[in-house]
Coordinates of C-alpha atoms in Angstrom, one line a residue:
Chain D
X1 CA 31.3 -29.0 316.7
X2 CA 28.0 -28.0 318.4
X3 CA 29.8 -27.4 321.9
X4 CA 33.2 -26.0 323.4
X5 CA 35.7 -29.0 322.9
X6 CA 38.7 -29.2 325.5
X7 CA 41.6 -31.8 324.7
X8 CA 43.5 -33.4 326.4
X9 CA 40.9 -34.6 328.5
X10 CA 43.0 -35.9 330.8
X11 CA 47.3 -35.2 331.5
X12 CA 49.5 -36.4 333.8
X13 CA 53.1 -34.8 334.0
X14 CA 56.0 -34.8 335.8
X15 CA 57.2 -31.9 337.6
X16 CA 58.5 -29.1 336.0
X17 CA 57.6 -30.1 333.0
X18 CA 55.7 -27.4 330.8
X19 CA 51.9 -28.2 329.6
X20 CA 50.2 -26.9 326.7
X21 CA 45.7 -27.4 327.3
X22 CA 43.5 -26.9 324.1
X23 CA 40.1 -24.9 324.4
X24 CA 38.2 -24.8 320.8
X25 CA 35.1 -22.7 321.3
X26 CA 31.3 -22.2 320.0
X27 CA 31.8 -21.2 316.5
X28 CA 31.1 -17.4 316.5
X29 CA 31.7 -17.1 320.6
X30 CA 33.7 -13.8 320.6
X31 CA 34.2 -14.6 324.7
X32 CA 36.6 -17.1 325.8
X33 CA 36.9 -17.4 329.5
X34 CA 39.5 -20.2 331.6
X35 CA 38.7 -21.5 334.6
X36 CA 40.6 -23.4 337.2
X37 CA 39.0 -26.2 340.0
X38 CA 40.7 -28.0 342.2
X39 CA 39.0 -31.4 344.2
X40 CA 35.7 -30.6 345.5
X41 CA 36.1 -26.5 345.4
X42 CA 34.6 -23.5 343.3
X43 CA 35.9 -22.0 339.8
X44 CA 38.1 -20.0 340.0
X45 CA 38.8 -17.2 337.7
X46 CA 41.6 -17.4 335.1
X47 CA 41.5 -15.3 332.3
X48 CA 39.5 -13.6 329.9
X49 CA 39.3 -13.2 325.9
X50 CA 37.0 -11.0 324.1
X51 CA 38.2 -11.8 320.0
X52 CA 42.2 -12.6 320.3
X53 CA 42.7 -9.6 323.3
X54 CA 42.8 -10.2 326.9
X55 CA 41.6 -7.7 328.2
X56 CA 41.5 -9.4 331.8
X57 CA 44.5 -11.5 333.0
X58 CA 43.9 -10.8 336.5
X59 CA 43.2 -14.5 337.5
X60 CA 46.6 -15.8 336.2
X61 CA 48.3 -17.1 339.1
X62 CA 51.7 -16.4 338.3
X63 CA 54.0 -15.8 335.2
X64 CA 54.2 -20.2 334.9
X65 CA 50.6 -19.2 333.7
X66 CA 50.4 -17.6 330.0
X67 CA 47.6 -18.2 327.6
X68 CA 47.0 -16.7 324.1
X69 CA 43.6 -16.9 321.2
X70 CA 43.9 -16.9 318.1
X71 CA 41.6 -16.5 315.0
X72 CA 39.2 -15.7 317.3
X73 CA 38.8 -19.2 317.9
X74 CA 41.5 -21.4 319.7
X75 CA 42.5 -20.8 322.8
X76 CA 45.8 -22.4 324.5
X77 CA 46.7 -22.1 328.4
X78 CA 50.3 -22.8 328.9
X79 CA 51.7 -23.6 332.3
X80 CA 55.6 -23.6 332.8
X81 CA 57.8 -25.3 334.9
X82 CA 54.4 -27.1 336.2
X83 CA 54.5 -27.7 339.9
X84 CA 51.7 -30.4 342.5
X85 CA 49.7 -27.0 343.3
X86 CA 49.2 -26.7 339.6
X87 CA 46.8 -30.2 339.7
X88 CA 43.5 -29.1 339.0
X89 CA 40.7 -29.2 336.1
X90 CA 41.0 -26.7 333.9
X91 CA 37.7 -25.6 332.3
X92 CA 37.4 -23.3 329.1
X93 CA 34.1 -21.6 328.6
X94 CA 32.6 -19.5 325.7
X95 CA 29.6 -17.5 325.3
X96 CA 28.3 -15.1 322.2
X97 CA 28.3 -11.3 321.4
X98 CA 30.5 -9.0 323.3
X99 CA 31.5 -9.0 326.9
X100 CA 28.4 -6.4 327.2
X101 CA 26.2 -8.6 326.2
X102 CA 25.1 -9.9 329.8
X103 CA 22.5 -12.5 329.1
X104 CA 24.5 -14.4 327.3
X105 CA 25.3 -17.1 329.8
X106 CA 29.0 -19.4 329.8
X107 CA 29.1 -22.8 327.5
X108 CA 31.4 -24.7 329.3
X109 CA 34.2 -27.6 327.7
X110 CA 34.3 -30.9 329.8
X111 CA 37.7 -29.5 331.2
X112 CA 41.1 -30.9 331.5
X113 CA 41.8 -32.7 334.2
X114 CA 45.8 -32.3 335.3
X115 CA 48.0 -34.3 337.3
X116 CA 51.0 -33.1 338.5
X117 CA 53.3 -36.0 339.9
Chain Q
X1 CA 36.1 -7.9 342.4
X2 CA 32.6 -9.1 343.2
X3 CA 32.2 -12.0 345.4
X4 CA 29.7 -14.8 345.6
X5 CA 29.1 -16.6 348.7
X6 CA 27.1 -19.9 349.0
X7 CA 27.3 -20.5 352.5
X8 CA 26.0 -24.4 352.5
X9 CA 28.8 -26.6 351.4
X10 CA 26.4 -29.7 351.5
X11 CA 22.8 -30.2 351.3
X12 CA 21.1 -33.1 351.3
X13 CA 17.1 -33.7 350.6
X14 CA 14.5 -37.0 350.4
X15 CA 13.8 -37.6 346.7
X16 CA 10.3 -35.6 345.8
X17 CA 10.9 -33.2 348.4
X18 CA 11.9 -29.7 348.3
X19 CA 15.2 -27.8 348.8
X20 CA 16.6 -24.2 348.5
X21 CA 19.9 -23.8 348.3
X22 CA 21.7 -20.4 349.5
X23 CA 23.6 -17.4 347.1
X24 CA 24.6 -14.0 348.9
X25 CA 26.7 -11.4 346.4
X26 CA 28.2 -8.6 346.6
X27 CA 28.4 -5.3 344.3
X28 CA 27.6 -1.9 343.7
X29 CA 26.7 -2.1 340.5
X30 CA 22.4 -2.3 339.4
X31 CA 22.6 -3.8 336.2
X32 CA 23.7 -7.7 336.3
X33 CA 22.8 -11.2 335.5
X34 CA 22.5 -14.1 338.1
X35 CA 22.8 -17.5 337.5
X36 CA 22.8 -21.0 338.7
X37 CA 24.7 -23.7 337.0
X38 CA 24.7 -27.8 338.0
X39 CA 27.7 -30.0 337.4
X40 CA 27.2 -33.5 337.6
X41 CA 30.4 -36.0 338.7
X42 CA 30.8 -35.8 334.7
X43 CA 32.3 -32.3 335.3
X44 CA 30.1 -30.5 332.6
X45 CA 28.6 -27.2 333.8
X46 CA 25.0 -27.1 332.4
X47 CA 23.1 -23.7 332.8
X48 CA 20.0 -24.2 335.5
X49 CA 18.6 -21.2 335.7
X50 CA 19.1 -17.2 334.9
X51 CA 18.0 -14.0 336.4
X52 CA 18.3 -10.5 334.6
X53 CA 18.7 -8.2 338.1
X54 CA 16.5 -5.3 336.6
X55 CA 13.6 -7.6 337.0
X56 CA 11.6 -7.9 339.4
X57 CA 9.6 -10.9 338.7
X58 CA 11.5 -14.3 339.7
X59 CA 12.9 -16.6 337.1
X60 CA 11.6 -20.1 337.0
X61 CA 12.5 -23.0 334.9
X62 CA 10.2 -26.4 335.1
X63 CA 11.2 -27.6 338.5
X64 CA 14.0 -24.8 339.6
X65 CA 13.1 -21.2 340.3
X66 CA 14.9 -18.5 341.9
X67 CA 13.9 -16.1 345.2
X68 CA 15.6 -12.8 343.8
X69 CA 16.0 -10.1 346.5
X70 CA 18.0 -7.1 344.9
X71 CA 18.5 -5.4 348.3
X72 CA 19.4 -7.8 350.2
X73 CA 21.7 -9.5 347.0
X74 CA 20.3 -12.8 347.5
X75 CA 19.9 -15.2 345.0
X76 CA 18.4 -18.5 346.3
X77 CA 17.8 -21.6 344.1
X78 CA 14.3 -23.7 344.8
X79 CA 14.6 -27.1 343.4
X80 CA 10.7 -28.7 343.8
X81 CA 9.9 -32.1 343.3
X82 CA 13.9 -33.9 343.9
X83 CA 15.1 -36.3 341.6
X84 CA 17.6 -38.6 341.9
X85 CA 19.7 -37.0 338.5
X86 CA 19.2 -33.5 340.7
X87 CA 22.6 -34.9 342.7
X88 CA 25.2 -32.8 341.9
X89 CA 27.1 -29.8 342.9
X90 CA 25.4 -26.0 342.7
X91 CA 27.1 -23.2 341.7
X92 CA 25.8 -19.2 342.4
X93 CA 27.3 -16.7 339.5
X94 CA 27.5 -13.4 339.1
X95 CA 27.8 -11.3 335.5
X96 CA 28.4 -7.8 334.9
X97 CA 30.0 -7.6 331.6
X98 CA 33.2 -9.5 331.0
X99 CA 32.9 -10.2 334.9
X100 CA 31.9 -13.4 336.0
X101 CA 32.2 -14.9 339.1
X102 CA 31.0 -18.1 340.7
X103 CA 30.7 -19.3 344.4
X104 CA 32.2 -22.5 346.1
X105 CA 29.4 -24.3 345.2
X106 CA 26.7 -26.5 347.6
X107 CA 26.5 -30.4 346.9
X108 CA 23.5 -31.7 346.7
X109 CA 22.9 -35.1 347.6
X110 CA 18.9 -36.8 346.8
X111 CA 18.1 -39.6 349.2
X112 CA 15.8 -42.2 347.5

């Protein structure tokens, strides 16, 4: 596809249940980025991929958080045990060339949007 | 980390007017990139404006342009001439590398 494609777009779960969200990037995007927003509030920082690495994790909130690429391409972000806190949009983003490459600005998916009941 | 700070959660303006919207950051490094993104209530991020910090000259795009001050690390947004389909939120973002940080954002509302 010609942008970054996030699915589900929407999911509601119960709590404690585990969630699985789907990020497929620009063709060719070596950087994968995840981004979490809750109501009305900024981006905040997840985790990074440059190819299937990740070399920054630093955003993860806790170890319910996990997320793994593969291919160089597909990216799922796992959330364990979900809990209310957890409700947010969820927001994949890719961009092309290497993490060095600076002008290279994010693509961003539509996001997830996730309910936690 | 760096941190961006956009200290106007709101801001509203009259439709054909002008507004700037605020971006403070913080780093110590010299070579960066700045940028603005828009999201709409459709919750897609769409790239504004960008600003490469070794240059000098301000960025401007159509409508939206940038007041770049690399001392003072400030990184205001000018939106001239208001539209209606301007209403959204603002977001400031910094780059260095894999590093890329946004502020909390500034909503924009356009009164017809």
């Amino acid at each position: 596809g010609a942008g970054v494609s996030q699915s589900p777009s929407n999911k509601v779960t119960e709590k404690g249940k585990d969630v699985e969200l789907r990020c497929d990037p620009i063709s060719g995007h070596t950087a994968l980025y995840w981004y979490r927003q809750r109501l009305g509030q900024g981006l905040e920082f997840l985790i990074y991929f440059q190819g299937n690495s990740a070399p920054d994790k630093s955003g993860l909130p806790s170890d319910r958080f996990s997320a793994e690429r593969t291919g160089e391409s597909v990216s799922t972000l796992t959330i364990q045990r979900t809990q209310q806190e957890d409700s947010a949009v969820y927001l994949c983003a890719s961009s092309g060339g290497f993490g060095g490459d600076l002008n290279s600005p994010l693509h961003f998916g539509n996001g997830t949007r996730l309910t936690v009941t | 980390a760096q941190t961006v700070t956009q200290s106007q959660p709101e801001m509203s303006v009259q439709e054909a007017e002008t507004v700037t919207l605020s971006c403070t950051y913080d780093t110590s490094e010299s070579d960066y990139y700045l940028f603005w993104y828009k999201q709409p209530p459709s919750r897609q991020m769409i790239l504004v404006i960008r600003q490469e910090a070794y240059k000098q000259q301000n960025a401007t795009e159509n409508r939206f342009s940038v007041n770049f001050q690399k001392a003072a690390k400030s990184f205001s947004l000018k939106i001239s001439d208001s539209q209606l389909g301007d209403a959204a939120m603002y977001f400031c973002a910094y780059r260095r590398l894999s590093d890329m940080r946004f502020g909390a954002g500034t909503r924009l509302t356009v009164k017809p």
